[in-house]
Every structure is written in structure tokens, then in C-alpha cells.
PDB file of C-alpha atoms in Angstrom:
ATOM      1  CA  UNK L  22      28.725  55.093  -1.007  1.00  0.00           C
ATOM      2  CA  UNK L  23      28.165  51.249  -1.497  1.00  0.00           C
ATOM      3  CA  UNK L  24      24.833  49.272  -0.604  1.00  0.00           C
ATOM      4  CA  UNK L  25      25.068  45.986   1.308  1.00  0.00           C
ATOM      5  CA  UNK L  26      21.883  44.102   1.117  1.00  0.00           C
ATOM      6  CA  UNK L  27      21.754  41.545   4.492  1.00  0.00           C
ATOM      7  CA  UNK L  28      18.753  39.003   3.608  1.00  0.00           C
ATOM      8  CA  UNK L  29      17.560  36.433   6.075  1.00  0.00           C
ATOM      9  CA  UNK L  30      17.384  33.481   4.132  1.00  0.00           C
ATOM     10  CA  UNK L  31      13.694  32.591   2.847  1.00  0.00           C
ATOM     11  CA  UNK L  32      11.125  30.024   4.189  1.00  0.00           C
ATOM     12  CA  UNK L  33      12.949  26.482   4.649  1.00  0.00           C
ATOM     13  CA  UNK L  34      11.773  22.925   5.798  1.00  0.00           C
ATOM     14  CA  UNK L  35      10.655  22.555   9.125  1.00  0.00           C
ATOM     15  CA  UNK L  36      13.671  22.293  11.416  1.00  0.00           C
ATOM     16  CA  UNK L  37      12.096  19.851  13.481  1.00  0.00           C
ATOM     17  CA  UNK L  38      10.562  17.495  10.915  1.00  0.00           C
ATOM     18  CA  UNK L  39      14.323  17.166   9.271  1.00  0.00           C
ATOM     19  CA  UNK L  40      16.394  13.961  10.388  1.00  0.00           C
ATOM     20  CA  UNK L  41      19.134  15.080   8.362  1.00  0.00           C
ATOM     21  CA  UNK L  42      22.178  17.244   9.621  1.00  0.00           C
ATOM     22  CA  UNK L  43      20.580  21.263   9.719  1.00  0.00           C
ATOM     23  CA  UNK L  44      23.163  22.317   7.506  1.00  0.00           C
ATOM     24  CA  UNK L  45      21.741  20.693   4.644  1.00  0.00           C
ATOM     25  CA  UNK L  46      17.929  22.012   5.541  1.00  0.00           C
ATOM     26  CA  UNK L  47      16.676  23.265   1.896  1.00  0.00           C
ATOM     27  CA  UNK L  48      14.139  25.719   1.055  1.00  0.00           C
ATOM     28  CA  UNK L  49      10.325  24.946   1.893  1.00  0.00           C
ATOM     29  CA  UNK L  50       8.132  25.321  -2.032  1.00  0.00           C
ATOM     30  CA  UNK L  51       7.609  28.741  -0.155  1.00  0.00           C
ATOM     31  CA  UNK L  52      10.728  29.202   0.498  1.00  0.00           C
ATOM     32  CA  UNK L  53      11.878  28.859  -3.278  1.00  0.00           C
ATOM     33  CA  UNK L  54       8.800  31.325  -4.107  1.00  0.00           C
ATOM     34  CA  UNK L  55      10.746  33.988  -1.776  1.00  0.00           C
ATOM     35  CA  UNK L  56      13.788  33.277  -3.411  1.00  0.00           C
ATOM     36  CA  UNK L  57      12.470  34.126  -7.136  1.00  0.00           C
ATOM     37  CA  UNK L  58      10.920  37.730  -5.706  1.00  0.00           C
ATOM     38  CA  UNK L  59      13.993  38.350  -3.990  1.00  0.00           C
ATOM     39  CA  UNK L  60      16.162  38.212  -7.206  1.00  0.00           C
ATOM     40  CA  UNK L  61      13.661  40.354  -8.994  1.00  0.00           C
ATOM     41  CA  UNK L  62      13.375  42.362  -5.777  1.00  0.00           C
ATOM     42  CA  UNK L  63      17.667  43.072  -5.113  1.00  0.00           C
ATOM     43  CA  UNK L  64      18.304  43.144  -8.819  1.00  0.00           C
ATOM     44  CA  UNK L  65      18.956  46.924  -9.102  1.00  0.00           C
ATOM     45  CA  UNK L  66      21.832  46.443 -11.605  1.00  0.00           C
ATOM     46  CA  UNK L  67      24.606  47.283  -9.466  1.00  0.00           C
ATOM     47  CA  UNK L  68      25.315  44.006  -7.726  1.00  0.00           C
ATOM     48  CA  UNK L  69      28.975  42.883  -7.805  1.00  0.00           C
ATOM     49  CA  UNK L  70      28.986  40.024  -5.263  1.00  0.00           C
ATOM     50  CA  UNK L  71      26.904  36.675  -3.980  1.00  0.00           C
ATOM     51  CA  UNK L  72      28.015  35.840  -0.590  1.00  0.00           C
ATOM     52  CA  UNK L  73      25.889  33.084   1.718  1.00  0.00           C
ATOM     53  CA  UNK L  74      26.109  31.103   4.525  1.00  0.00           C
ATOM     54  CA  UNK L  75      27.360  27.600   3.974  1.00  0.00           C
ATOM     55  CA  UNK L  76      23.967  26.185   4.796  1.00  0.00           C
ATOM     56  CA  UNK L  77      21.736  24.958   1.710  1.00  0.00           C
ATOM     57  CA  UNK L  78      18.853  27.131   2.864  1.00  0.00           C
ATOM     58  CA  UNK L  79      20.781  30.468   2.528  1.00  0.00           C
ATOM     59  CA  UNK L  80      22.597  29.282  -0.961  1.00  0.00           C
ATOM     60  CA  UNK L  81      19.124  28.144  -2.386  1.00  0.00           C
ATOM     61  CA  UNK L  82      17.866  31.411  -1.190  1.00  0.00           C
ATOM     62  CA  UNK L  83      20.493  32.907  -3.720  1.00  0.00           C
ATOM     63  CA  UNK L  84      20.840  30.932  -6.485  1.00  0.00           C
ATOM     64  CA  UNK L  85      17.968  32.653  -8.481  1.00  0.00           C
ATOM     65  CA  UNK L  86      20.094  36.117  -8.005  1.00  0.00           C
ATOM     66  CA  UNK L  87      22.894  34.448  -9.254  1.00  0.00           C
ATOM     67  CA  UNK L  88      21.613  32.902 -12.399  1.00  0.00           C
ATOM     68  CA  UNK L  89      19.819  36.095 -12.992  1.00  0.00           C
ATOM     69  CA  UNK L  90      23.293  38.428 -12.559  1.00  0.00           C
ATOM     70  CA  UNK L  91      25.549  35.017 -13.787  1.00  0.00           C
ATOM     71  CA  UNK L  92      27.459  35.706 -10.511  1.00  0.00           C
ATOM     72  CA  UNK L  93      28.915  32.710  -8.439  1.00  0.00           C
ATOM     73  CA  UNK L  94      27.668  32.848  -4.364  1.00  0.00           C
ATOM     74  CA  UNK L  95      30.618  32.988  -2.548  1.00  0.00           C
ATOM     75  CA  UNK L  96      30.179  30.707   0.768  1.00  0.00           C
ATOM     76  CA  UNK L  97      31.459  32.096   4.212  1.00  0.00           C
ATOM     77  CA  UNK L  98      31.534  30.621   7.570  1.00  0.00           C
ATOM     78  CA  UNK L  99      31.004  34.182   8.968  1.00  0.00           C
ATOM     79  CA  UNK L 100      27.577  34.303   7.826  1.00  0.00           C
ATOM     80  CA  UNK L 101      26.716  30.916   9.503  1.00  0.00           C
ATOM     81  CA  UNK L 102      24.210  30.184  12.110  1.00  0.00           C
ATOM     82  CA  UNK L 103      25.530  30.746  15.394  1.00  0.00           C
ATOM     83  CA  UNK L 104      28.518  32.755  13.698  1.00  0.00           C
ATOM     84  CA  UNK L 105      28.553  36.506  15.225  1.00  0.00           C
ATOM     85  CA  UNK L 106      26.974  39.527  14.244  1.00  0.00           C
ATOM     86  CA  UNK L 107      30.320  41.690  14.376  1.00  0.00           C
ATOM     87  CA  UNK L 108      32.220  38.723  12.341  1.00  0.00           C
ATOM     88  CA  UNK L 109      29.688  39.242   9.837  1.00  0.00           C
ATOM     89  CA  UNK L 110      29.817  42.840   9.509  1.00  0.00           C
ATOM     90  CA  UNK L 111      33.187  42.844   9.422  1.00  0.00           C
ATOM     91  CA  UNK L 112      33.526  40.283   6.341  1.00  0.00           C
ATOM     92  CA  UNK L 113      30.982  42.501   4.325  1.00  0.00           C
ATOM     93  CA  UNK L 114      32.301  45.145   4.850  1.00  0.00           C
ATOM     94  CA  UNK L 115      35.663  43.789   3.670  1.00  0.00           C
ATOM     95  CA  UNK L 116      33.903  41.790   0.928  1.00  0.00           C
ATOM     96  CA  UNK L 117      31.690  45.784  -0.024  1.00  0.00           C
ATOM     97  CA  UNK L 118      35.357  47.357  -1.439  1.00  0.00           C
ATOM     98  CA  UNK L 119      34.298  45.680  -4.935  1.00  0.00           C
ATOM     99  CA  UNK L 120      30.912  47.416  -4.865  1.00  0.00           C
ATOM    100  CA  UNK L 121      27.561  46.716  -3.612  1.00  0.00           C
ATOM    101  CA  UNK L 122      26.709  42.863  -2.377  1.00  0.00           C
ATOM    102  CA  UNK L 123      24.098  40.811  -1.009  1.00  0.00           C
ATOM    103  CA  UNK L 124      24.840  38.241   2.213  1.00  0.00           C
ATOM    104  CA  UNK L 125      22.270  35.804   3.064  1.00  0.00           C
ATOM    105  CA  UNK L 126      22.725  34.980   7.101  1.00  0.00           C
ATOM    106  CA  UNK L 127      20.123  33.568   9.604  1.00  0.00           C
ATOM    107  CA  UNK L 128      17.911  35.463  11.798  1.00  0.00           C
ATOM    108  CA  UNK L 129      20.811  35.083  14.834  1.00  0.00           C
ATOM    109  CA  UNK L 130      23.373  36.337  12.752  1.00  0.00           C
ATOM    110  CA  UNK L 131      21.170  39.355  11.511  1.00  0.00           C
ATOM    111  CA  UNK L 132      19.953  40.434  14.704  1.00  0.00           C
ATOM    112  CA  UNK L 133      22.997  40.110  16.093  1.00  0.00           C
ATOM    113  CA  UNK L 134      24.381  42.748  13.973  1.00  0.00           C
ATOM    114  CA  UNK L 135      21.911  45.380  14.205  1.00  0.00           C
ATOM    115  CA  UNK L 136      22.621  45.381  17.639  1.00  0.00           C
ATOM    116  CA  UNK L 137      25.928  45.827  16.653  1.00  0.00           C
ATOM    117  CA  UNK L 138      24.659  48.860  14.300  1.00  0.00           C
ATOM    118  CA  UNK L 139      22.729  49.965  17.012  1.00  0.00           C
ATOM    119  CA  UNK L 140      25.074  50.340  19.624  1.00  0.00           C
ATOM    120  CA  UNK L 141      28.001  52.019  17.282  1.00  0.00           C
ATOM    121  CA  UNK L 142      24.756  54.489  16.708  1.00  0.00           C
ATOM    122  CA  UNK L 143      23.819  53.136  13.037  1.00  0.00           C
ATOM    123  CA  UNK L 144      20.421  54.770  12.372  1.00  0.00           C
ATOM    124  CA  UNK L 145      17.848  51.832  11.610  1.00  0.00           C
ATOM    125  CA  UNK L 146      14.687  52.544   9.843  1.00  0.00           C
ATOM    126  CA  UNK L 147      11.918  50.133  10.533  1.00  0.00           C
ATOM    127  CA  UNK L 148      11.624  47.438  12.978  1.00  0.00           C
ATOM    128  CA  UNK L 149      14.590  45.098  13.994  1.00  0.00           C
ATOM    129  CA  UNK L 150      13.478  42.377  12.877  1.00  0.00           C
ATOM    130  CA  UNK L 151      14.385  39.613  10.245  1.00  0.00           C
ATOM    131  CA  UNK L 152      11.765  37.990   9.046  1.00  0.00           C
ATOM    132  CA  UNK L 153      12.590  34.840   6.393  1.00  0.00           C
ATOM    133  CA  UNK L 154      13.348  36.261   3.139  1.00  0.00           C
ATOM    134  CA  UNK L 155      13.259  40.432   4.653  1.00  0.00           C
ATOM    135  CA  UNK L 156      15.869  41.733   3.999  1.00  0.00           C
ATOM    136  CA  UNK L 157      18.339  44.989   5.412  1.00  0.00           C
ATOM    137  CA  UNK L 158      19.940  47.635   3.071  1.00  0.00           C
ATOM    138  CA  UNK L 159      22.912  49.502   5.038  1.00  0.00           C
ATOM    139  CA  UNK L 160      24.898  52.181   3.271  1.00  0.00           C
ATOM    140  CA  UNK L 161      28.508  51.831   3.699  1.00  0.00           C
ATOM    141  CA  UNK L 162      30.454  55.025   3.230  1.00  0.00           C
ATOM    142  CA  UNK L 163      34.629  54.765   3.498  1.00  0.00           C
ATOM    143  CA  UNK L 164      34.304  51.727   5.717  1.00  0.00           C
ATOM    144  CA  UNK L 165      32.034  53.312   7.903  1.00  0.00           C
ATOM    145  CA  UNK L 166      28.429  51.718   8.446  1.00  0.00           C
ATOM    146  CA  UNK L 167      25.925  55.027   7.877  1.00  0.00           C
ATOM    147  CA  UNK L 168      21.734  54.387   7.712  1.00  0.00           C
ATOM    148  CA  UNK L 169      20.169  51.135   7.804  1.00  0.00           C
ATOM    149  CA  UNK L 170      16.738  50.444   6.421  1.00  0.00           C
ATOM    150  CA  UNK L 171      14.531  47.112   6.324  1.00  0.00           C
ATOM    151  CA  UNK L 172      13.267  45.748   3.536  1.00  0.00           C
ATOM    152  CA  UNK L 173       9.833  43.689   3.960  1.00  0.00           C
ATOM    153  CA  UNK L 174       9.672  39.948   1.999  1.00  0.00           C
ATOM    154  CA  UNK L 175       8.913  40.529  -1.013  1.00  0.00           C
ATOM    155  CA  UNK L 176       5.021  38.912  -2.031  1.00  0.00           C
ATOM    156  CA  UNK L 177       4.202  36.127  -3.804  1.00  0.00           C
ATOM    157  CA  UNK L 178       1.395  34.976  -4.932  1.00  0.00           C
ATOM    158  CA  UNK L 179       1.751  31.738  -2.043  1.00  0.00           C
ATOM    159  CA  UNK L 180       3.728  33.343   0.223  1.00  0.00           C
ATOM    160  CA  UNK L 181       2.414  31.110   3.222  1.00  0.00           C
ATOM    161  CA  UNK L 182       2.048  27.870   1.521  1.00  0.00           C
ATOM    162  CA  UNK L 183       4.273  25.376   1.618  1.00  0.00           C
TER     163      UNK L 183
END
């Protein structure tokens, strides 16, 4: 059994105050907060893969992991906003042979896929939802997705600030 950790990326800048492409939309002083807990948070020592969506707010919301574990992030266009749920459960679960990974998505992406989990009769503990920086842990047995369970933001001592 392998553990795939899908985390909505954490708290970024506000979409409609950036002039810049979205793409390239980093991480709200918040947002970087999240991203600390989170590596404490998903660091259970078992980790063998980084994998993000090419936008800067999902990468930031990795990069503490990977200097903690000294493990690249792997970029994918799968996990992308706007990308589809079943694309993105199919590349982790490609990507989960190696052992247990984390993909940072967007809340389309994630939602997506639960439905996707839902419908193939995936049972989900907690509420389907994705909130920035939550994150889902899905056991993956033999290719096959098995339970699914949701994962609060971690706290900091911010959290809502910017």
C-alpha cells in the first residue's frame, strides 16, 4: 500500500490584484506560513517524490518539503489549473510506483478528482472540499485507488494574515 498526499496549494496573492500572467502568482506571507506547517505536517519519513503544478504558487507551496527531504519538485502540466481531475490521478498514480508522493494541484483539479474517486466508489472521509493548503491522503493499493481521507491546513500562528 502506498500514500499519495494531494495538497491544494497554500494561500497566494490575490488573483485579482496581480497584473502579471496567473502562472507566476506567488504565495501570499500566509501562504508561505502554510507552506512551512505543511512540510512539518507531510514529513512522515517515507516521501519519495515532489511533484507540482507548473504554477509558482503550487512550487512555492513545496519548496519547504523539498529542502527539508533534499528532494527536487518535479513540475507536471497534469496538475495544472484547468488540467483534469482523471489526468491527474492518472499521473500519480503512475508517478506512486516509486513509493509514497505528494502533488500540489489547484482547488479545480482536486475537486475534480474526488469526483472522479467518488464515482469509481473511492470511500472519502471528511468533506470534499480543498481548502488552500488542506490537503487529501488516498491509499493506493496495486494501482487501485482504496480510502481517501482529508487532511485540514495545518495552523499557524497567522494563518489569516497576509
Amino acid at each position: 500500500m502506498t500514500t499519495v498526499y494531494l495538497v491544494r496549494h497554500a494561500k497566494a496573492l490575490d488573483r485579482h490584484a496581480w497584473v502579471e500572467p496567473d502562472e507566476l502568482r506567488p504565495l501570499s506571507k500566509a501562504g508561505l506560513r502554510q507552506a512551512e506547517a505543511l512540510a512539518t505536517h507531510l514529513d512522515d519519513g517515507t516521501l519519495s517524490r515532489l511533484v507540482s503544478s507548473p504554477h509558482a504558487r503550487c512550487t512555492q507551496t513545496l519548496e519547504p518539503l523539498s529542502a527539508r527531504l533534499g528532494a527536487p519538485i518535479e513540475v507536471a502540466d497534469e496538475l495544472a489549473e484547468g488540467a483534469s481531475g482523471r489526468g491527474a490521478l492518472e499521473l500519480v498514480r503512475s508517478l506512486a510506483v516509486d513509493g509514497p508522493l505528494v502533488a500540489c494541484s489547484h482547488g479545480d483539479v482536486l475537486l475534480d478528482a474526488l469526483a472522479e474517486l467518488r464515482a469509481a466508489g473511492v470511500t472519502l472521509g471528511g468533506p470534499l472540499e480543498c481548502k488552500k493548503g488542506s490537503t487529501w491522503a488516498l491509499e493506493l493499493d496495486a494501482g487501485s485507488f482504496g480510502r481517501g481521507r482529508y487532511l485540514k491546513p495545518p495552523a499557524t500562528d497567522k494563518a489569516e494574515a497576509s
